[in-house]
Coordinates of C-alpha atoms in Angstrom, one line a residue:
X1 CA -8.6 -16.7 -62.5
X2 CA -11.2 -15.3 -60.2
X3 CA -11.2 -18.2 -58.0
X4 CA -7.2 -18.8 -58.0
X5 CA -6.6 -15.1 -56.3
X6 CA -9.3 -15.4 -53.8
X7 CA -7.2 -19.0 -53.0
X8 CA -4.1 -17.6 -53.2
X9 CA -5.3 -14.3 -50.5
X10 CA -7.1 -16.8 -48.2
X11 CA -3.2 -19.0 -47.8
X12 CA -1.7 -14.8 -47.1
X13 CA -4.9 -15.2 -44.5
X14 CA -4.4 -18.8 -43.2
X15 CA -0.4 -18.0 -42.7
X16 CA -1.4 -14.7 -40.5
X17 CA -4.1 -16.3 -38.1
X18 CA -2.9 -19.6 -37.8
X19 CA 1.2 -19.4 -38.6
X20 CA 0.8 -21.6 -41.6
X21 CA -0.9 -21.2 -45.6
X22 CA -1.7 -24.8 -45.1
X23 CA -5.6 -25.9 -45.7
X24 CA -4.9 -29.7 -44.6
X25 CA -7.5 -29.7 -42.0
X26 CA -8.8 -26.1 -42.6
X27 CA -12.7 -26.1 -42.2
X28 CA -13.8 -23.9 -45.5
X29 CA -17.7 -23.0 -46.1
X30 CA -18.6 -22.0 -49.5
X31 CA -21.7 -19.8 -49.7
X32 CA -22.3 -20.1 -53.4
X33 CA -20.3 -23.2 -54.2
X34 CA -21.8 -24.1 -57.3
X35 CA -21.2 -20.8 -59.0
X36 CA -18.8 -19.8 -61.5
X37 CA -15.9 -18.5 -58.8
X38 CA -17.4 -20.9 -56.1
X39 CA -17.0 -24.0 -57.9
X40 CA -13.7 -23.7 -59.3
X41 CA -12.5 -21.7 -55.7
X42 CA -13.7 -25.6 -54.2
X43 CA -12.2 -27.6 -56.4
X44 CA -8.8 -25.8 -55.4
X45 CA -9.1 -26.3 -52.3
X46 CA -10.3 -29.7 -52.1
X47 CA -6.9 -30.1 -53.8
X48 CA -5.4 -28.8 -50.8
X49 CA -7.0 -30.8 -48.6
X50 CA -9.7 -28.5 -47.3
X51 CA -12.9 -30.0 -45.3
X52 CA -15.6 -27.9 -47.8
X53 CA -19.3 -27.5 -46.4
X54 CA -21.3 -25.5 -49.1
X55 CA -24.6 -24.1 -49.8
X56 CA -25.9 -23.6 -53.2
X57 CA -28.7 -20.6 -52.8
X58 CA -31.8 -21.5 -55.2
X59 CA -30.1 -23.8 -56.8
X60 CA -29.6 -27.1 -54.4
X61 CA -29.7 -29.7 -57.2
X62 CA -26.5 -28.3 -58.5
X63 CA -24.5 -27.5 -55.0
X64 CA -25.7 -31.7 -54.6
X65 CA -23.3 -32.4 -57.9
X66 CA -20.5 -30.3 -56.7
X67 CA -20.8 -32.1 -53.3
X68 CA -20.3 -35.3 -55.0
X69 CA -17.6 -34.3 -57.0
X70 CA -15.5 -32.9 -54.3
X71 CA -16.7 -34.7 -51.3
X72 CA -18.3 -31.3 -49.9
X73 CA -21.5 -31.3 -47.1
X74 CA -24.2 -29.2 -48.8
X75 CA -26.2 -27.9 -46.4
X76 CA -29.9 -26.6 -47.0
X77 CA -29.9 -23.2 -48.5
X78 CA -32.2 -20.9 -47.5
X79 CA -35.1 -21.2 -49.9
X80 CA -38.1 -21.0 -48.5
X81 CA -41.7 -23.1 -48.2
X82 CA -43.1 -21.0 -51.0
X83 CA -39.8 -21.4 -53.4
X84 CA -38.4 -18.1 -53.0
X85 CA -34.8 -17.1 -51.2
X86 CA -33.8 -15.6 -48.6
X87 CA -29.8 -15.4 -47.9
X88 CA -30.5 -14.3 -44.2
X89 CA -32.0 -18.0 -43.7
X90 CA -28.6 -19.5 -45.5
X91 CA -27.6 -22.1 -42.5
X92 CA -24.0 -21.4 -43.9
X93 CA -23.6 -18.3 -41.2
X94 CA -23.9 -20.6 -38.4
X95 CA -21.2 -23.4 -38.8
X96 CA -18.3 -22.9 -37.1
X97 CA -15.2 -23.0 -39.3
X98 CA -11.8 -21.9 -39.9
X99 CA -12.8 -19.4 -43.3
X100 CA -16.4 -18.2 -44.4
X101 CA -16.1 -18.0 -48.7
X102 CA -19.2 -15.7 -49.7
X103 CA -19.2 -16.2 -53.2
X104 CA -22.5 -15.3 -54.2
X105 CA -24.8 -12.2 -53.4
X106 CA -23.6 -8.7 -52.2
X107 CA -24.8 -7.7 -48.8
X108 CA -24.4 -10.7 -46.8
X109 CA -22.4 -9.5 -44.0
X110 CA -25.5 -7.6 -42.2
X111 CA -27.2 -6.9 -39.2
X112 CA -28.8 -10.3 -38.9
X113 CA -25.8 -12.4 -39.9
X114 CA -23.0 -10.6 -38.8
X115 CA -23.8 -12.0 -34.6
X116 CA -24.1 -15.5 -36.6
X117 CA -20.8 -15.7 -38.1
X118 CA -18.5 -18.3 -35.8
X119 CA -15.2 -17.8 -38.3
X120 CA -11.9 -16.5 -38.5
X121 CA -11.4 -15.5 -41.7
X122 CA -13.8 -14.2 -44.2
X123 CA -12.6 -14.4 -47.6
X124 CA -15.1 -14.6 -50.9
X125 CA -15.1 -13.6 -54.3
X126 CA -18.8 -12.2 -54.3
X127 CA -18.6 -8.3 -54.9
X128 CA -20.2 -5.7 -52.0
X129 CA -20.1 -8.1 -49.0
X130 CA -20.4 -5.4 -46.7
X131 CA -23.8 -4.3 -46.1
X132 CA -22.3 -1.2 -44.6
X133 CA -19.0 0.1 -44.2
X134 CA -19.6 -0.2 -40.1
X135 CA -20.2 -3.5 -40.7
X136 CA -16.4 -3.9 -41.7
X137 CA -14.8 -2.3 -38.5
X138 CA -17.5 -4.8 -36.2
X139 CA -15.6 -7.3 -37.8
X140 CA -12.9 -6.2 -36.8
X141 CA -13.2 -5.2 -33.5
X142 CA -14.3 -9.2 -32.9
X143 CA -11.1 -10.5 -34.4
X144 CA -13.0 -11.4 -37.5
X145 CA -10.2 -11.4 -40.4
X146 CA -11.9 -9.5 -43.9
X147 CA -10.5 -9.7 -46.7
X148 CA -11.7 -6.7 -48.9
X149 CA -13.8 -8.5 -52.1
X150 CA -12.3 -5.9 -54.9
X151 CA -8.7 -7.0 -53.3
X152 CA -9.0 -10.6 -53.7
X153 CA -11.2 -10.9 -56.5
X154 CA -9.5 -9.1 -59.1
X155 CA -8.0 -12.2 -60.7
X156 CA -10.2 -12.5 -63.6
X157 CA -9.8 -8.6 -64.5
X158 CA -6.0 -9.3 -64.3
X159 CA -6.0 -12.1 -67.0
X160 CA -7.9 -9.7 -69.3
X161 CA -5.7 -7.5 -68.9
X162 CA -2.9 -9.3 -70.0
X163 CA -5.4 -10.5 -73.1
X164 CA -4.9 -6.6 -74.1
X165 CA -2.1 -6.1 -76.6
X166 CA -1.7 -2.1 -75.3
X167 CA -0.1 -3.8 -72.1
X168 CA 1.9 -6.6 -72.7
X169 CA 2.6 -6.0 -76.9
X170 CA 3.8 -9.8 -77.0
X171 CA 0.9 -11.4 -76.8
X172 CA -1.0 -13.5 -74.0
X173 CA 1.0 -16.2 -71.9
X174 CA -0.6 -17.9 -69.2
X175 CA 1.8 -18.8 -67.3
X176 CA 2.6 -14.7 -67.0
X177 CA -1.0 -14.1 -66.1
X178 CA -1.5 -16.8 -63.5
X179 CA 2.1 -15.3 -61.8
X180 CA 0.6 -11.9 -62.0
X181 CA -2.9 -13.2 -59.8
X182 CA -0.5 -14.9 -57.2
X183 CA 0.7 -11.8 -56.1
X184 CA -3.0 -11.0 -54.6
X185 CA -1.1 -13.5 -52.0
X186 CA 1.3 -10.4 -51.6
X187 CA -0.9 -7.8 -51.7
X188 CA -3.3 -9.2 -49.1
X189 CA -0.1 -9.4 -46.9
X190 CA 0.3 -6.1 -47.7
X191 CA -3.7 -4.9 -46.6
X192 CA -3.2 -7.1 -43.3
X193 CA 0.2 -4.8 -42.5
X194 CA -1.6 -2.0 -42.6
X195 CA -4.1 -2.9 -40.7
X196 CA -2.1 -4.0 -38.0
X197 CA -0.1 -0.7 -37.4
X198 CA -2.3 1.3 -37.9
X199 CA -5.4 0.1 -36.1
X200 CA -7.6 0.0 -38.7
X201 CA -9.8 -2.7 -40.7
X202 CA -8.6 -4.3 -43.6
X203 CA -11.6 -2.6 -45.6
X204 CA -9.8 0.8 -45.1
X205 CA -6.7 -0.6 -45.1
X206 CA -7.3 -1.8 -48.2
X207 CA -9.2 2.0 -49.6
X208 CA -5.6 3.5 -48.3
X209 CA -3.5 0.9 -50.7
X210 CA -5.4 1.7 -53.6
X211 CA -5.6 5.5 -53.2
X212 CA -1.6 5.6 -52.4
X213 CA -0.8 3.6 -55.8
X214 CA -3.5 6.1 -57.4
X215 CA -1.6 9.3 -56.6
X216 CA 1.9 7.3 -56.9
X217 CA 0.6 6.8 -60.7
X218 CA -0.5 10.2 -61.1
X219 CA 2.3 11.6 -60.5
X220 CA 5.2 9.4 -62.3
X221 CA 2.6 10.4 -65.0
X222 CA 3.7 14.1 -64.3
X223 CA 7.1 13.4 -64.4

């Protein structure tokens, strides 16, 4: 469920920078594409007709399956002569493509990859991706599309919550649950809005959403 809102946020992405949600075509690269989110956010697009390239971190053997499986380039990974990684080395930063999916370690957007990046859209489902918080409005200021990670990855946390009888009394139904993660699709359309008139990056755009539906809560609570 992870994996199915970041897919559903990246078409709200596609349809704002290019005028369409379609992936036919769409150069996607996977940081992380053999992980739990990675993996099942590739196979979902490789049913859209994505072109996937995809790094695996330590774990090469693994990304190499997934490749096979979904007809994905794998690219070296950054793990160095001596067998430890580094996910500055990751070649993933330099291809050029249409989205960059980090979907594995925080920190990733940094000092040393940030210049790297040759993207439009950066949407993943690994937590912290911001190294800092200036990191966020450099991306924007270069026409680098963000989308905020506790935004888009909230899918899995959604489905659990509809797992909770306290919430939804008659029981669990998919089919509610995967509607409820599709609306990240609206919400991300939502963060992009704001960001647009007000002239701000979709990281704080996103900070402003959240804090607005906090107090709205609050005070329907007070009512």
């Amino acid at each position: 469920f992870t994996a199915l809102g970041v897919f559903w946020a990246m078409k709200a992405m596609l349809e704002e920078v290019f005028g369409t949600d379609s992936f036919k075509g769409r150069i996607v690269a996977i940081q992380g594409i053999a992980g739990g989110v990675g993996y099942h956010l590739a196979k979902l697009l490789a049913e859209a007709d994505a072109i996937l390239i995809g790094t695996g971190g330590r774990d090469k053997e693994a990304a190499l399956r997934v490749g096979k499986e979904l007809g994905a380039k794998i690219l070296d990974s950054g793990v160095k002569p001596d067998g430890t990684y580094d996910q500055n080395l990751d070649p993933i930063y330099d291809i050029e493509c249409d989205v960059f999916s980090p979907n594995a370690m925080g920190g990733i957007i940094n000092d040393d990859t940030l210049p790297r990046l040759r993207c439009k859209i950066i949407n993943g489902g690994g937590n912290n991706q911001l190294w800092k918080p200036s990191h966020g409005k450099i991306l924007h200021q270069k026409g680098i599309l963000y989308a905020p990670d506790y935004l888009i990855n909230a899918g899995g946390l959604i489905n659990v919550s509809h797992e909770i009888r306290k919430f939804y009394p008659n029981g669990y139904n998919k089919e509610e649950a995967t509607a409820h993660v599709k609306q990240i699709y609206n919400r991300m359309k939502l963060v992009i809005e704001i960001s647009k008139r007000e002239g701000i990056p979709t990281y704080l755009a996103a900070d402003r959403l959240a804090e607005e539906r906090i107090k709205a809560a609050k005070e329907a609570k007070t009512q």
